[in-house]
Amino acid sequence: MRILFLTKIDFSIPATGGLFRKVRAQADALARRDGWEVDLFFIHGLEAVLERHDGQVIRIPFASGLKRAMFTNSGLFRLIRNNGYQSLYIRHFLLNPVFAIQLIWWKLRRGQRKILLELPTFPYGPEFRDDPWIVRMQVALDRWTFGLLPFCIDRIVTFSGLSRIRGIQTIVTDNGVDPQSLSPIPEVPPSPPFRILGLANLNIWHGYDRIIRGLADFRDKGGEGDIRFEIAGTGKEEQNLRDLVSRLHLDDQVFFHGFLTGASLDQLIASCHVGAASLGMHRTGVAEGQTTTLKAREFAARGLPFILGYSDRDFTRDYPFCLVVPANEEAIDPIALQSFFQQLVTAHPRYMEDMRKDASRRLSWDAKLAPAISFLDQN
């Protein structure tokens, strides 16, 4: 079977590096199915890129963003027809009627071929509420376009747990990770200082302000101990976090490293004791237990214990390497994090190795995409 894994995300933007690893790992997991040839399509600046299963890379340049948009909404389907794809796996982007109609036409011409649409987050509208008006208009157009999708989408792949989304039957799974692509924590970091890691394309749902406010409360109550919050990444929420740190006079405890990658990122992660996954998912309107984040799984694959602010099916009470805090606006007590880590080291002195083994067994994309692969394999 020939399959195209399709996304319109622009991976020339440095902050999308983690997402690119995810998309490529998903495509690789599909390609490991015997008899399947999987190609990957994505955007890189003013280029469309097709990475073929045989190693060939086709780059299509555009003179402007408008020309690129015209191709990805219409001309793309010539590429799909010319390469003889039998199924599509589409990573959701903001849709429009032109793309949907082209998709319906391709589906009708191909007969029994299957189309899967992955919705990493649902509902996703609140993620765009602070974006410029033109983006919010695209979100509204996307919502209207969903009325056309039952005519062409066979299943929605979702991490939400919902059996149907806007009338379309779902395949329920969870976010995954490629453990082999992530450097492990080599040893327990020295302490003090006790370091908490924030690693993200900074946005409101990461909830890092809860940790910052917790550090201020700890100091104001006379708490003693060297505790630091290391933040790697940039994004829409960065300036708000910087302003909060300045207002609370925490410049000696909260450090902004900007966008890091490669050895610099690995070194920072290896120096930290606990990672902060999303602590503000409740701000996006996602119900408890209806989402799974990539960052938590990356921490698990590296062997870095972490804190979560929502219920996650992969990290229940039986999973000892994660501390789950309530999904609310309360400040995070840094001493609670320190105590969690100390208890973990005592109970699981080889926690790093244990976390990586568990991630390889349960959290890999091979395991997470098994239901989608099974559906595509059906006659």
mmCIF file of C-alpha atoms in Angstrom:
data_model
loop_
_atom_site.group_PDB
_atom_site.id
_atom_site.type_symbol
_atom_site.label_atom_id
_atom_site.label_comp_id
_atom_site.label_asym_id
_atom_site.label_seq_id
_atom_site.Cartn_x
_atom_site.Cartn_y
_atom_site.Cartn_z
ATOM 1 C CA MET A 1 0.000 0.000 0.000
ATOM 2 C CA ARG A 2 1.208 3.525 -0.804
ATOM 3 C CA ILE A 3 0.403 6.071 1.911
ATOM 4 C CA LEU A 4 1.036 9.803 2.122
ATOM 5 C CA PHE A 5 1.518 11.306 5.580
ATOM 6 C CA LEU A 6 0.418 14.889 5.030
ATOM 7 C CA THR A 7 0.888 18.006 7.137
ATOM 8 C CA LYS A 8 1.015 21.701 6.251
ATOM 9 C CA ILE A 9 3.034 22.707 9.303
ATOM 10 C CA ASP A 10 5.993 24.923 8.397
ATOM 11 C CA PHE A 11 8.983 23.107 9.848
ATOM 12 C CA SER A 12 11.409 25.908 8.993
ATOM 13 C CA ILE A 13 10.329 27.547 12.267
ATOM 14 C CA PRO A 14 12.852 26.471 14.955
ATOM 15 C CA ALA A 15 10.192 26.056 17.658
ATOM 16 C CA THR A 16 8.537 23.259 15.648
ATOM 17 C CA GLY A 17 11.548 20.956 16.057
ATOM 18 C CA GLY A 18 9.823 18.702 18.590
ATOM 19 C CA LEU A 19 6.718 18.499 16.449
ATOM 20 C CA PHE A 20 8.807 17.579 13.408
ATOM 21 C CA ARG A 21 10.374 14.696 15.357
ATOM 22 C CA LYS A 22 6.881 13.536 16.239
ATOM 23 C CA VAL A 23 5.577 13.674 12.664
ATOM 24 C CA ARG A 24 8.610 11.873 11.283
ATOM 25 C CA ALA A 25 8.383 9.202 13.992
ATOM 26 C CA GLN A 26 4.709 8.638 13.133
ATOM 27 C CA ALA A 27 5.512 8.244 9.438
ATOM 28 C CA ASP A 28 8.349 5.865 10.291
ATOM 29 C CA ALA A 29 6.023 3.770 12.459
ATOM 30 C CA LEU A 30 3.577 3.416 9.562
ATOM 31 C CA ALA A 31 6.443 2.557 7.204
ATOM 32 C CA ARG A 32 7.508 -0.361 9.391
ATOM 33 C CA ARG A 33 4.333 -2.209 8.417
ATOM 34 C CA ASP A 34 5.282 -4.910 5.921
ATOM 35 C CA GLY A 35 4.322 -4.026 2.381
ATOM 36 C CA TRP A 36 3.634 -0.329 3.033
ATOM 37 C CA GLU A 37 5.415 2.504 1.270
ATOM 38 C CA VAL A 38 4.993 5.739 3.230
ATOM 39 C CA ASP A 39 5.941 9.200 1.959
ATOM 40 C CA LEU A 40 5.987 12.364 4.091
ATOM 41 C CA PHE A 41 4.808 15.782 2.873
ATOM 42 C CA PHE A 42 5.418 19.014 4.797
ATOM 43 C CA ILE A 43 6.246 22.703 4.376
ATOM 44 C CA HIS A 44 9.673 24.275 4.885
ATOM 45 C CA GLY A 45 9.533 28.025 4.392
ATOM 46 C CA LEU A 46 8.678 28.762 0.779
ATOM 47 C CA GLU A 47 9.122 25.136 -0.195
ATOM 48 C CA ALA A 48 6.889 22.099 -0.177
ATOM 49 C CA VAL A 49 8.892 18.966 0.627
ATOM 50 C CA LEU A 50 8.050 15.370 -0.277
ATOM 51 C CA GLU A 51 10.273 12.773 1.389
ATOM 52 C CA ARG A 52 9.700 9.552 -0.518
ATOM 53 C CA HIS A 53 9.978 6.062 0.905
ATOM 54 C CA ASP A 54 12.899 5.318 -1.447
ATOM 55 C CA GLY A 55 15.016 8.143 0.013
ATOM 56 C CA GLN A 56 14.367 10.632 -2.771
ATOM 57 C CA VAL A 57 13.506 14.167 -1.584
ATOM 58 C CA ILE A 58 11.430 16.372 -3.888
ATOM 59 C CA ARG A 59 11.395 20.112 -3.156
ATOM 60 C CA ILE A 60 8.842 22.416 -4.766
ATOM 61 C CA PRO A 61 9.776 26.129 -4.461
ATOM 62 C CA PHE A 62 7.279 28.993 -4.437
ATOM 63 C CA ALA A 63 7.694 32.676 -5.191
ATOM 64 C CA SER A 64 5.397 33.733 -2.342
ATOM 65 C CA GLY A 65 3.274 32.516 0.529
ATOM 66 C CA LEU A 66 0.180 32.971 -1.637
ATOM 67 C CA LYS A 67 1.588 30.635 -4.312
ATOM 68 C CA ARG A 68 2.411 28.113 -1.618
ATOM 69 C CA ALA A 69 -1.137 28.300 -0.202
ATOM 70 C CA MET A 70 -2.629 27.791 -3.661
ATOM 71 C CA PHE A 71 -0.529 24.665 -4.123
ATOM 72 C CA THR A 72 -1.289 23.127 -0.731
ATOM 73 C CA ASN A 73 -5.031 23.618 -1.202
ATOM 74 C CA SER A 74 -5.313 22.521 -4.828
ATOM 75 C CA GLY A 75 -2.120 21.678 -6.730
ATOM 76 C CA LEU A 76 -1.138 19.218 -4.022
ATOM 77 C CA PHE A 77 -3.749 16.812 -5.328
ATOM 78 C CA ARG A 78 -1.933 16.528 -8.661
ATOM 79 C CA LEU A 79 1.072 15.291 -6.697
ATOM 80 C CA ILE A 80 -1.177 12.846 -4.833
ATOM 81 C CA ARG A 81 -2.649 11.475 -8.060
ATOM 82 C CA ASN A 82 0.691 11.300 -9.877
ATOM 83 C CA ASN A 83 2.266 9.260 -7.066
ATOM 84 C CA GLY A 84 -0.593 6.777 -6.906
ATOM 85 C CA TYR A 85 -1.299 7.056 -3.184
ATOM 86 C CA GLN A 86 -3.973 4.709 -1.951
ATOM 87 C CA SER A 87 -4.482 6.180 1.519
ATOM 88 C CA LEU A 88 -3.838 9.495 3.268
ATOM 89 C CA TYR A 89 -2.938 10.195 6.888
ATOM 90 C CA ILE A 90 -3.562 13.920 7.452
ATOM 91 C CA ARG A 91 -2.230 15.702 10.511
ATOM 92 C CA HIS A 92 -4.873 18.376 11.157
ATOM 93 C CA PHE A 93 -4.245 21.949 10.108
ATOM 94 C CA LEU A 94 -6.798 24.713 9.672
ATOM 95 C CA LEU A 95 -8.978 23.435 6.825
ATOM 96 C CA ASN A 96 -10.987 25.270 4.208
ATOM 97 C CA PRO A 97 -13.697 24.293 1.685
ATOM 98 C CA VAL A 98 -11.300 24.286 -1.295
ATOM 99 C CA PHE A 99 -9.102 21.626 0.320
ATOM 100 C CA ALA A 100 -12.130 19.639 1.514
ATOM 101 C CA ILE A 101 -13.766 19.583 -1.941
ATOM 102 C CA GLN A 102 -10.491 18.447 -3.527
ATOM 103 C CA LEU A 103 -10.283 15.730 -0.891
ATOM 104 C CA ILE A 104 -13.851 14.579 -1.590
ATOM 105 C CA TRP A 105 -13.172 14.445 -5.334
ATOM 106 C CA TRP A 106 -9.979 12.397 -4.826
ATOM 107 C CA LYS A 107 -11.817 10.048 -2.470
ATOM 108 C CA LEU A 108 -14.655 9.466 -4.956
ATOM 109 C CA ARG A 109 -12.214 8.747 -7.766
ATOM 110 C CA ARG A 110 -10.160 6.325 -5.661
ATOM 111 C CA GLY A 111 -13.133 4.264 -4.468
ATOM 112 C CA GLN A 112 -12.263 2.182 -1.414
ATOM 113 C CA ARG A 113 -9.168 4.118 -0.399
ATOM 114 C CA LYS A 114 -9.013 5.385 3.168
ATOM 115 C CA ILE A 115 -8.371 8.805 4.668
ATOM 116 C CA LEU A 116 -7.473 9.348 8.326
ATOM 117 C CA LEU A 117 -7.465 12.787 9.948
ATOM 118 C CA GLU A 118 -5.503 13.195 13.169
ATOM 119 C CA LEU A 119 -6.773 15.766 15.675
ATOM 120 C CA PRO A 120 -3.984 16.084 18.274
ATOM 121 C CA THR A 121 -6.185 18.313 20.468
ATOM 122 C CA PHE A 122 -9.950 18.627 20.641
ATOM 123 C CA PRO A 123 -11.461 21.090 21.094
ATOM 124 C CA TYR A 124 -8.629 23.136 19.623
ATOM 125 C CA GLY A 125 -10.400 26.487 19.122
ATOM 126 C CA PRO A 126 -9.307 27.983 22.479
ATOM 127 C CA GLU A 127 -5.649 27.558 21.465
ATOM 128 C CA PHE A 128 -6.172 30.332 18.903
ATOM 129 C CA ARG A 129 -8.162 32.788 21.021
ATOM 130 C CA ASP A 130 -5.234 35.207 21.422
ATOM 131 C CA ASP A 131 -4.127 34.999 17.782
ATOM 132 C CA PRO A 132 -4.678 37.812 15.241
ATOM 133 C CA TRP A 133 -8.176 38.190 13.827
ATOM 134 C CA ILE A 134 -7.205 36.671 10.483
ATOM 135 C CA VAL A 135 -6.171 33.435 12.216
ATOM 136 C CA ARG A 136 -9.434 33.393 14.201
ATOM 137 C CA MET A 137 -11.282 33.767 10.897
ATOM 138 C CA GLN A 138 -9.420 30.718 9.596
ATOM 139 C CA VAL A 139 -10.496 28.816 12.699
ATOM 140 C CA ALA A 140 -14.125 29.756 11.995
ATOM 141 C CA LEU A 141 -13.726 28.624 8.370
ATOM 142 C CA ASP A 142 -12.180 25.366 9.578
ATOM 143 C CA ARG A 143 -15.197 24.787 11.837
ATOM 144 C CA TRP A 144 -17.561 25.326 8.897
ATOM 145 C CA THR A 145 -15.476 23.024 6.667
ATOM 146 C CA PHE A 146 -15.979 20.127 9.073
ATOM 147 C CA GLY A 147 -19.509 19.817 7.679
ATOM 148 C CA LEU A 148 -17.966 18.508 4.434
ATOM 149 C CA LEU A 149 -15.603 15.992 6.001
ATOM 150 C CA PRO A 150 -18.066 13.110 6.645
ATOM 151 C CA PHE A 151 -18.124 12.707 2.849
ATOM 152 C CA CYS A 152 -14.422 11.798 2.699
ATOM 153 C CA ILE A 153 -12.836 11.171 6.121
ATOM 154 C CA ASP A 154 -13.079 7.530 7.201
ATOM 155 C CA ARG A 155 -11.880 7.990 10.763
ATOM 156 C CA ILE A 156 -10.530 10.735 13.011
ATOM 157 C CA VAL A 157 -7.477 9.688 15.009
ATOM 158 C CA THR A 158 -7.871 11.354 18.381
ATOM 159 C CA PHE A 159 -6.206 11.499 21.783
ATOM 160 C CA SER A 160 -9.413 12.809 23.364
ATOM 161 C CA GLY A 161 -11.223 9.556 24.165
ATOM 162 C CA LEU A 162 -14.317 10.639 22.206
ATOM 163 C CA SER A 163 -16.041 7.966 20.086
ATOM 164 C CA ARG A 164 -17.260 10.537 17.549
ATOM 165 C CA ILE A 165 -16.149 14.041 16.652
ATOM 166 C CA ARG A 166 -18.587 16.149 14.657
ATOM 167 C CA GLY A 167 -20.303 13.059 13.383
ATOM 168 C CA ILE A 168 -17.173 11.177 12.301
ATOM 169 C CA GLN A 169 -16.205 7.917 14.024
ATOM 170 C CA THR A 170 -12.848 8.005 15.789
ATOM 171 C CA ILE A 171 -9.843 5.805 16.413
ATOM 172 C CA VAL A 172 -8.862 6.529 20.003
ATOM 173 C CA THR A 173 -5.181 6.385 20.908
ATOM 174 C CA ASP A 174 -2.636 8.549 22.731
ATOM 175 C CA ASN A 175 0.363 10.668 21.912
ATOM 176 C CA GLY A 176 3.567 8.733 21.414
ATOM 177 C CA VAL A 177 7.292 9.234 21.191
ATOM 178 C CA ASP A 178 10.402 7.786 19.545
ATOM 179 C CA PRO A 179 12.627 6.899 22.529
ATOM 180 C CA GLN A 180 15.635 6.150 20.336
ATOM 181 C CA SER A 181 15.731 9.727 19.033
ATOM 182 C CA LEU A 182 16.068 11.279 22.506
ATOM 183 C CA SER A 183 19.248 11.336 24.572
ATOM 184 C CA PRO A 184 18.789 9.699 27.996
ATOM 185 C CA ILE A 185 19.646 11.328 31.314
ATOM 186 C CA PRO A 186 23.089 9.822 32.058
ATOM 187 C CA GLU A 187 23.007 10.080 35.861
ATOM 188 C CA VAL A 188 21.166 11.618 38.789
ATOM 189 C CA PRO A 189 21.968 15.368 38.682
ATOM 190 C CA PRO A 190 23.838 16.818 41.660
ATOM 191 C CA SER A 191 21.948 18.950 44.155
ATOM 192 C CA PRO A 192 21.775 21.758 45.238
ATOM 193 C CA PRO A 193 20.515 23.549 43.348
ATOM 194 C CA PHE A 194 17.309 21.613 42.731
ATOM 195 C CA ARG A 195 16.385 22.337 39.131
ATOM 196 C CA ILE A 196 12.947 22.235 37.528
ATOM 197 C CA LEU A 197 12.857 22.170 33.727
ATOM 198 C CA GLY A 198 10.321 23.925 31.519
ATOM 199 C CA LEU A 199 10.750 22.961 27.866
ATOM 200 C CA ALA A 200 8.149 24.187 25.396
ATOM 201 C CA ASN A 201 7.003 26.484 22.635
ATOM 202 C CA LEU A 202 5.685 28.690 25.417
ATOM 203 C CA ASN A 203 1.923 29.052 25.602
ATOM 204 C CA ILE A 204 -0.817 29.468 28.186
ATOM 205 C CA TRP A 205 -1.539 25.744 28.483
ATOM 206 C CA HIS A 206 1.959 25.024 29.762
ATOM 207 C CA GLY A 207 1.038 26.857 32.957
ATOM 208 C CA TYR A 208 4.605 27.730 33.901
ATOM 209 C CA ASP A 209 3.325 30.761 35.790
ATOM 210 C CA ARG A 210 2.070 28.306 38.434
ATOM 211 C CA ILE A 211 5.652 27.261 39.178
ATOM 212 C CA ILE A 212 6.894 30.846 39.176
ATOM 213 C CA ARG A 213 4.181 31.896 41.628
ATOM 214 C CA GLY A 214 5.025 28.858 43.765
ATOM 215 C CA LEU A 215 8.646 29.938 43.987
ATOM 216 C CA ALA A 216 7.543 33.408 45.107
ATOM 217 C CA ASP A 217 5.230 31.953 47.768
ATOM 218 C CA PHE A 218 8.034 29.699 49.006
ATOM 219 C CA ARG A 219 10.400 32.658 49.351
ATOM 220 C CA ASP A 220 7.817 34.926 50.992
ATOM 221 C CA LYS A 221 7.074 32.276 53.633
ATOM 222 C CA GLY A 222 10.750 32.116 54.581
ATOM 223 C CA GLY A 223 11.545 28.907 52.742
ATOM 224 C CA GLU A 224 15.183 27.914 52.527
ATOM 225 C CA GLY A 225 16.929 26.019 49.751
ATOM 226 C CA ASP A 226 18.340 26.684 46.306
ATOM 227 C CA ILE A 227 15.532 25.884 43.852
ATOM 228 C CA ARG A 228 15.667 27.066 40.261
ATOM 229 C CA PHE A 229 13.332 27.010 37.283
ATOM 230 C CA GLU A 230 15.123 26.596 33.936
ATOM 231 C CA ILE A 231 12.937 27.543 30.945
ATOM 232 C CA ALA A 232 14.034 26.536 27.433
ATOM 233 C CA GLY A 233 11.948 27.733 24.511
ATOM 234 C CA THR A 234 10.218 30.768 23.116
ATOM 235 C CA GLY A 235 6.616 31.526 22.238
ATOM 236 C CA LYS A 236 3.599 33.738 22.730
ATOM 237 C CA GLU A 237 3.692 33.411 26.515
ATOM 238 C CA GLU A 238 7.389 34.206 26.975
ATOM 239 C CA GLN A 239 7.011 37.942 27.598
ATOM 240 C CA ASN A 240 4.214 37.388 30.114
ATOM 241 C CA LEU A 241 6.422 34.947 32.010
ATOM 242 C CA ARG A 242 9.364 37.347 31.918
ATOM 243 C CA ASP A 243 7.165 40.166 33.215
ATOM 244 C CA LEU A 244 5.894 37.927 36.033
ATOM 245 C CA VAL A 245 9.444 36.965 37.039
ATOM 246 C CA SER A 246 10.477 40.629 37.087
ATOM 247 C CA ARG A 247 7.407 41.689 39.068
ATOM 248 C CA LEU A 248 8.006 38.962 41.673
ATOM 249 C CA HIS A 249 11.780 39.649 41.806
ATOM 250 C CA LEU A 250 12.738 36.083 40.908
ATOM 251 C CA ASP A 251 15.507 36.816 38.413
ATOM 252 C CA ASP A 252 17.952 34.833 40.547
ATOM 253 C CA GLN A 253 15.744 31.722 40.471
ATOM 254 C CA VAL A 254 14.071 31.657 37.055
ATOM 255 C CA PHE A 255 16.285 31.528 33.978
ATOM 256 C CA PHE A 256 15.212 31.891 30.341
ATOM 257 C CA HIS A 257 17.528 30.028 27.965
ATOM 258 C CA GLY A 258 15.650 30.722 24.739
ATOM 259 C CA PHE A 259 15.412 28.137 21.987
ATOM 260 C CA LEU A 260 17.919 25.311 22.451
ATOM 261 C CA THR A 261 18.678 22.227 20.427
ATOM 262 C CA GLY A 262 21.301 19.510 20.121
ATOM 263 C CA ALA A 263 24.038 19.227 22.746
ATOM 264 C CA SER A 264 23.052 22.478 24.497
ATOM 265 C CA LEU A 265 19.538 21.182 25.089
ATOM 266 C CA ASP A 266 20.754 17.738 26.174
ATOM 267 C CA GLN A 267 23.126 19.326 28.714
ATOM 268 C CA LEU A 268 20.389 21.469 30.221
ATOM 269 C CA ILE A 269 17.978 18.533 30.498
ATOM 270 C CA ALA A 270 20.673 16.375 32.115
ATOM 271 C CA SER A 271 21.227 19.030 34.798
ATOM 272 C CA CYS A 272 17.561 19.089 35.869
ATOM 273 C CA HIS A 273 15.802 16.899 38.412
ATOM 274 C CA VAL A 274 12.142 17.274 37.411
ATOM 275 C CA GLY A 275 10.439 18.348 34.195
ATOM 276 C CA ALA A 276 7.259 20.422 34.002
ATOM 277 C CA ALA A 277 4.821 19.119 31.402
ATOM 278 C CA SER A 278 1.576 21.000 30.768
ATOM 279 C CA LEU A 279 0.121 22.540 33.929
ATOM 280 C CA GLY A 280 -2.578 24.669 32.291
ATOM 281 C CA MET A 281 -4.505 22.416 29.900
ATOM 282 C CA HIS A 282 -7.694 23.394 31.744
ATOM 283 C CA ARG A 283 -7.252 26.889 30.266
ATOM 284 C CA THR A 284 -7.938 25.562 26.759
ATOM 285 C CA GLY A 285 -11.341 24.075 27.609
ATOM 286 C CA VAL A 286 -10.125 20.485 27.265
ATOM 287 C CA ALA A 287 -11.963 18.221 29.690
ATOM 288 C CA GLU A 288 -10.086 16.197 32.278
ATOM 289 C CA GLY A 289 -8.773 12.969 30.799
ATOM 290 C CA GLN A 290 -9.406 14.160 27.239
ATOM 291 C CA THR A 291 -5.868 14.989 26.151
ATOM 292 C CA THR A 292 -2.345 13.595 26.099
ATOM 293 C CA THR A 293 0.703 15.787 25.562
ATOM 294 C CA LEU A 294 3.911 15.071 23.698
ATOM 295 C CA LYS A 295 6.211 16.715 26.230
ATOM 296 C CA ALA A 296 5.278 14.320 29.053
ATOM 297 C CA ARG A 297 6.199 11.384 26.823
ATOM 298 C CA GLU A 298 9.486 12.965 25.813
ATOM 299 C CA PHE A 299 10.381 13.391 29.477
ATOM 300 C CA ALA A 300 9.457 9.748 30.119
ATOM 301 C CA ALA A 301 11.593 8.575 27.199
ATOM 302 C CA ARG A 302 14.602 10.568 28.435
ATOM 303 C CA GLY A 303 14.250 9.286 31.996
ATOM 304 C CA LEU A 304 13.315 12.655 33.532
ATOM 305 C CA PRO A 305 10.596 12.527 36.235
ATOM 306 C CA PHE A 306 7.915 15.122 35.664
ATOM 307 C CA ILE A 307 4.855 16.952 36.935
ATOM 308 C CA LEU A 308 1.478 17.058 35.167
ATOM 309 C CA GLY A 309 -1.559 19.288 35.649
ATOM 310 C CA TYR A 310 -4.163 17.021 34.030
ATOM 311 C CA SER A 311 -5.257 13.369 33.959
ATOM 312 C CA ASP A 312 -3.390 11.282 31.409
ATOM 313 C CA ARG A 313 -4.283 7.684 30.591
ATOM 314 C CA ASP A 314 -0.621 6.712 30.238
ATOM 315 C CA PHE A 315 0.424 8.103 33.609
ATOM 316 C CA THR A 316 -1.966 6.774 36.215
ATOM 317 C CA ARG A 317 -1.332 6.227 39.930
ATOM 318 C CA ASP A 318 0.534 3.031 39.054
ATOM 319 C CA TYR A 319 3.172 5.136 37.250
ATOM 320 C CA PRO A 320 5.564 6.305 39.994
ATOM 321 C CA PHE A 321 7.686 8.700 37.939
ATOM 322 C CA CYS A 322 5.079 11.446 37.581
ATOM 323 C CA LEU A 323 3.437 13.811 40.084
ATOM 324 C CA VAL A 324 -0.085 14.855 39.089
ATOM 325 C CA VAL A 325 -1.349 18.148 40.539
ATOM 326 C CA PRO A 326 -4.905 19.541 40.325
ATOM 327 C CA ALA A 327 -6.027 21.169 37.077
ATOM 328 C CA ASN A 328 -6.534 24.640 38.537
ATOM 329 C CA GLU A 329 -4.772 27.963 39.025
ATOM 330 C CA GLU A 330 -3.095 27.140 42.331
ATOM 331 C CA ALA A 331 0.626 27.848 42.603
ATOM 332 C CA ILE A 332 2.880 24.787 42.557
ATOM 333 C CA ASP A 333 4.760 24.204 45.819
ATOM 334 C CA PRO A 334 8.439 23.647 44.894
ATOM 335 C CA ILE A 335 9.018 21.716 48.121
ATOM 336 C CA ALA A 336 6.369 19.214 47.004
ATOM 337 C CA LEU A 337 8.362 18.700 43.806
ATOM 338 C CA GLN A 338 11.582 18.279 45.746
ATOM 339 C CA SER A 339 9.964 15.764 48.115
ATOM 340 C CA PHE A 340 8.491 13.838 45.174
ATOM 341 C CA PHE A 341 11.943 13.551 43.598
ATOM 342 C CA GLN A 342 13.678 12.507 46.820
ATOM 343 C CA GLN A 343 11.088 9.792 47.486
ATOM 344 C CA LEU A 344 11.402 8.593 43.893
ATOM 345 C CA VAL A 345 15.185 8.252 44.099
ATOM 346 C CA THR A 346 14.851 6.273 47.335
ATOM 347 C CA ALA A 347 12.184 3.915 45.983
ATOM 348 C CA HIS A 348 13.577 3.657 42.428
ATOM 349 C CA PRO A 349 17.336 4.295 42.424
ATOM 350 C CA ARG A 350 17.498 3.231 38.752
ATOM 351 C CA TYR A 351 14.509 5.362 37.787
ATOM 352 C CA MET A 352 16.096 6.667 34.578
ATOM 353 C CA GLU A 353 16.588 3.191 33.145
ATOM 354 C CA ASP A 354 13.146 2.081 34.340
ATOM 355 C CA MET A 355 11.439 5.062 32.683
ATOM 356 C CA ARG A 356 13.148 4.489 29.337
ATOM 357 C CA LYS A 357 12.298 0.790 29.293
ATOM 358 C CA ASP A 358 8.670 1.577 30.048
ATOM 359 C CA ALA A 359 8.577 4.281 27.353
ATOM 360 C CA SER A 360 9.959 1.885 24.735
ATOM 361 C CA ARG A 361 7.335 -0.698 25.629
ATOM 362 C CA ARG A 362 4.221 1.462 26.050
ATOM 363 C CA LEU A 363 4.773 4.916 24.591
ATOM 364 C CA SER A 364 6.412 4.312 21.201
ATOM 365 C CA TRP A 365 4.550 5.301 18.034
ATOM 366 C CA ASP A 366 4.572 1.664 16.955
ATOM 367 C CA ALA A 367 2.338 0.923 19.938
ATOM 368 C CA LYS A 368 0.239 4.081 19.732
ATOM 369 C CA LEU A 369 -0.526 3.839 16.007
ATOM 370 C CA ALA A 370 -1.387 0.133 16.115
ATOM 371 C CA PRO A 371 -5.193 0.825 16.023
ATOM 372 C CA ALA A 372 -4.794 3.128 12.999
ATOM 373 C CA ILE A 373 -2.553 0.610 11.228
ATOM 374 C CA SER A 374 -5.086 -2.121 11.903
ATOM 375 C CA PHE A 375 -7.873 -0.003 10.391
ATOM 376 C CA LEU A 376 -5.872 0.879 7.282
ATOM 377 C CA ASP A 377 -5.009 -2.809 6.860
ATOM 378 C CA GLN A 378 -8.639 -3.883 6.716
ATOM 379 C CA ASN A 379 -10.022 -4.713 3.288
#
